[in-house]
Amino acid sequence: MTTTGSPRTAPARRPHRTTAPPDSGSPAPPAPAGRAPLKGRLAVLAVTLGIFTIVTTEILPIGLLTRIGADFGVSDGTAGLMMTLPGFLAACAAPTVTVATARFDRRLMLCGLVALLALANFTAAAAPVYWLVLLSRVLVGVVIGGFWSIGVGLAERLVPAASAGRATAVIFSAVPLGSVIGVPAGTFLGDLAGWRTACAAVGGLALGVWVLTALVLPPLPAVRATSPALLRATLRGVHTRFALLMTFLVVLAHFGAYTYVTPFLERTTHLTTAATVTLFLLVYGVAGVVGNFAGGAVVARRPRTVFGTAAALLALATLLLPVLGREPVGALALLVVWGVAYGAVPVASQTWFAKAAPGAPEAASVLFTASFQATLSLGALAGGMVVDRTSPAVVMVLGGATAVLVALVAWLHFAKRRAWPVG
């Protein structure tokens, strides 16, 4: 989710395309090269922690799915609505919040959204009935759509231009770290003290991030708006539509299966302790970090290879899990493959959107967020319908079959094109 940077004062410099904020206001003043000032680094840390808390909140139910479902007496598929609702709401909130608040100070918007995230977590922790948990997930969806569309591209307004690329990488590292640290830690705490305690702890973390954000972020007035007309024009691009299709398929394959990985590990792999499930999820998260940075290092030079290979490895892991995943060693090995594969997907998909619409990076960012979150929800919903009627193993097979389709479409398309689509 990148955008065109502010023009530099030196005429020989070209605008930087990959690190400018989607909601840039006035151009950032030139800054000397070197390390970013402490205040700028703290501001980047605040945004990074905000995304880390959001990611942790969004996918925490994956590790606690069976416990929450048992507490309220609902099926695994119904419990999967905790993953479905935020994605759909985020898909709607991404364009709506970005357009409706285009003239609002971005610092105030981020503070408000983090406060709403804390409220959502505390609501879930105190919910006496399941529908209140689902209501809290609606609030999470609004936060996801708004914070991502506004916050992830702010690096160039927070640090000198020479440090903006590094700051952007730090901000995006919060995504895999949410899987590595946030979800296993939340799952462990849920096993130790109950899932409500885990939700309350994440709510407390959100409050801490809210304080830090209010203290260290400078005023960030927004004067450049994304209009509905620009979003429609971007969506009409053929390359953007193809990027939407591929993102839809790969995210559907992943979250249709991964949402129900805990029931699979418990019922098919027969992991007998919650601590072991948490360990397996931790290993998956570490593999995801490796895939994220490995994919990010290669995607600019070999985007076809990154996306196609990630889809193929995802298909391999999920198709083999029902066969080799009956034993813990096999399941763990395939989770490593799965983690590396999916870790490269977001950076590859994001790069695809940016290159598909180079003239409208902010609009491309909004479309990426909306499509990604909507498909996440659809995958969790479809997987829930399947798992309630069959088994988690069948969900893995269907996810793998969809990933095979992604790999085939990707390789067939890329075989006809020797260069990445840029128009």
Short mmCIF file of N, CA and C in Angstrom, two decimals, residues 1 54 58 83-92 94 140-141 144-145 148 247 251 255 367-379:
data_model
loop_
_atom_site.label_atom_id
_atom_site.label_comp_id
_atom_site.label_asym_id
_atom_site.label_seq_id
_atom_site.Cartn_x
_atom_site.Cartn_y
_atom_site.Cartn_z
N MET A 1 0.84 -1.17 0.00
CA MET A 1 0.00 0.00 0.00
C MET A 1 0.88 1.23 0.00
N ILE A 54 -3.56 -4.27 15.76
CA ILE A 54 -4.69 -4.55 14.88
C ILE A 54 -4.59 -5.97 14.32
N GLU A 58 -7.16 -8.97 15.00
CA GLU A 58 -7.90 -9.55 13.88
C GLU A 58 -7.79 -11.07 13.84
N MET A 83 -13.90 -14.15 12.38
CA MET A 83 -12.96 -13.78 11.33
C MET A 83 -13.67 -13.17 10.13
N THR A 84 -14.91 -13.58 9.90
CA THR A 84 -15.64 -13.13 8.73
C THR A 84 -16.05 -11.67 8.84
N LEU A 85 -16.65 -11.29 9.96
CA LEU A 85 -17.20 -9.94 10.11
C LEU A 85 -16.16 -8.83 9.97
N PRO A 86 -15.00 -8.90 10.66
CA PRO A 86 -14.05 -7.80 10.52
C PRO A 86 -13.61 -7.57 9.08
N GLY A 87 -13.40 -8.64 8.34
CA GLY A 87 -12.95 -8.49 6.96
C GLY A 87 -13.96 -7.77 6.09
N PHE A 88 -15.23 -8.16 6.18
CA PHE A 88 -16.25 -7.50 5.39
C PHE A 88 -16.38 -6.03 5.77
N LEU A 89 -16.37 -5.75 7.07
CA LEU A 89 -16.47 -4.36 7.51
C LEU A 89 -15.25 -3.56 7.09
N ALA A 90 -14.06 -4.17 7.15
CA ALA A 90 -12.84 -3.47 6.73
C ALA A 90 -12.88 -3.16 5.24
N ALA A 91 -13.43 -4.09 4.45
CA ALA A 91 -13.54 -3.86 3.01
C ALA A 91 -14.42 -2.64 2.72
N CYS A 92 -15.46 -2.47 3.50
CA CYS A 92 -16.33 -1.30 3.34
C CYS A 92 -15.70 -0.05 3.92
N ALA A 94 -12.48 0.74 4.28
CA ALA A 94 -11.28 1.25 3.63
C ALA A 94 -11.59 2.42 2.69
N VAL A 140 -13.85 -3.87 15.16
CA VAL A 140 -12.51 -4.20 14.69
C VAL A 140 -12.40 -3.99 13.18
N GLY A 141 -13.43 -4.37 12.44
CA GLY A 141 -13.41 -4.19 10.99
C GLY A 141 -13.30 -2.74 10.58
N ILE A 144 -9.69 -1.69 11.16
CA ILE A 144 -8.77 -2.24 10.16
C ILE A 144 -8.81 -1.42 8.87
N GLY A 145 -10.01 -1.21 8.34
CA GLY A 145 -10.13 -0.49 7.09
C GLY A 145 -9.62 0.93 7.18
N TRP A 148 -5.47 1.04 8.24
CA TRP A 148 -4.60 0.61 7.15
C TRP A 148 -4.57 1.64 6.03
N THR A 247 -5.55 -11.70 -6.12
CA THR A 247 -5.61 -11.50 -4.67
C THR A 247 -6.81 -12.23 -4.08
N VAL A 251 -6.03 -15.25 -1.33
CA VAL A 251 -6.48 -15.01 0.04
C VAL A 251 -7.63 -15.94 0.40
N PHE A 255 -7.13 -18.18 3.80
CA PHE A 255 -7.95 -18.01 4.99
C PHE A 255 -9.12 -19.00 5.05
N LEU A 367 -7.99 -0.05 -2.75
CA LEU A 367 -8.56 -1.23 -3.40
C LEU A 367 -7.89 -2.50 -2.89
N PHE A 368 -6.58 -2.44 -2.66
CA PHE A 368 -5.88 -3.60 -2.12
C PHE A 368 -6.43 -3.97 -0.75
N THR A 369 -6.55 -2.97 0.13
CA THR A 369 -7.06 -3.23 1.47
C THR A 369 -8.47 -3.79 1.43
N ALA A 370 -9.34 -3.16 0.62
CA ALA A 370 -10.73 -3.60 0.56
C ALA A 370 -10.85 -5.02 0.02
N SER A 371 -10.14 -5.32 -1.07
CA SER A 371 -10.24 -6.66 -1.67
C SER A 371 -9.65 -7.71 -0.75
N PHE A 372 -8.53 -7.40 -0.12
CA PHE A 372 -7.88 -8.35 0.77
C PHE A 372 -8.78 -8.70 1.94
N GLN A 373 -9.36 -7.69 2.57
CA GLN A 373 -10.18 -7.93 3.74
C GLN A 373 -11.50 -8.61 3.39
N ALA A 374 -12.10 -8.24 2.28
CA ALA A 374 -13.35 -8.88 1.87
C ALA A 374 -13.14 -10.36 1.59
N THR A 375 -12.03 -10.68 0.94
CA THR A 375 -11.77 -12.08 0.61
C THR A 375 -11.39 -12.88 1.85
N LEU A 376 -10.68 -12.24 2.79
CA LEU A 376 -10.38 -12.89 4.07
C LEU A 376 -11.68 -13.36 4.72
N SER A 377 -12.67 -12.49 4.73
CA SER A 377 -13.95 -12.83 5.34
C SER A 377 -14.66 -13.93 4.58
N LEU A 378 -14.65 -13.82 3.26
CA LEU A 378 -15.32 -14.82 2.45
C LEU A 378 -14.67 -16.18 2.63
N GLY A 379 -13.34 -16.20 2.71
CA GLY A 379 -12.64 -17.47 2.92
C GLY A 379 -13.00 -18.09 4.26
#
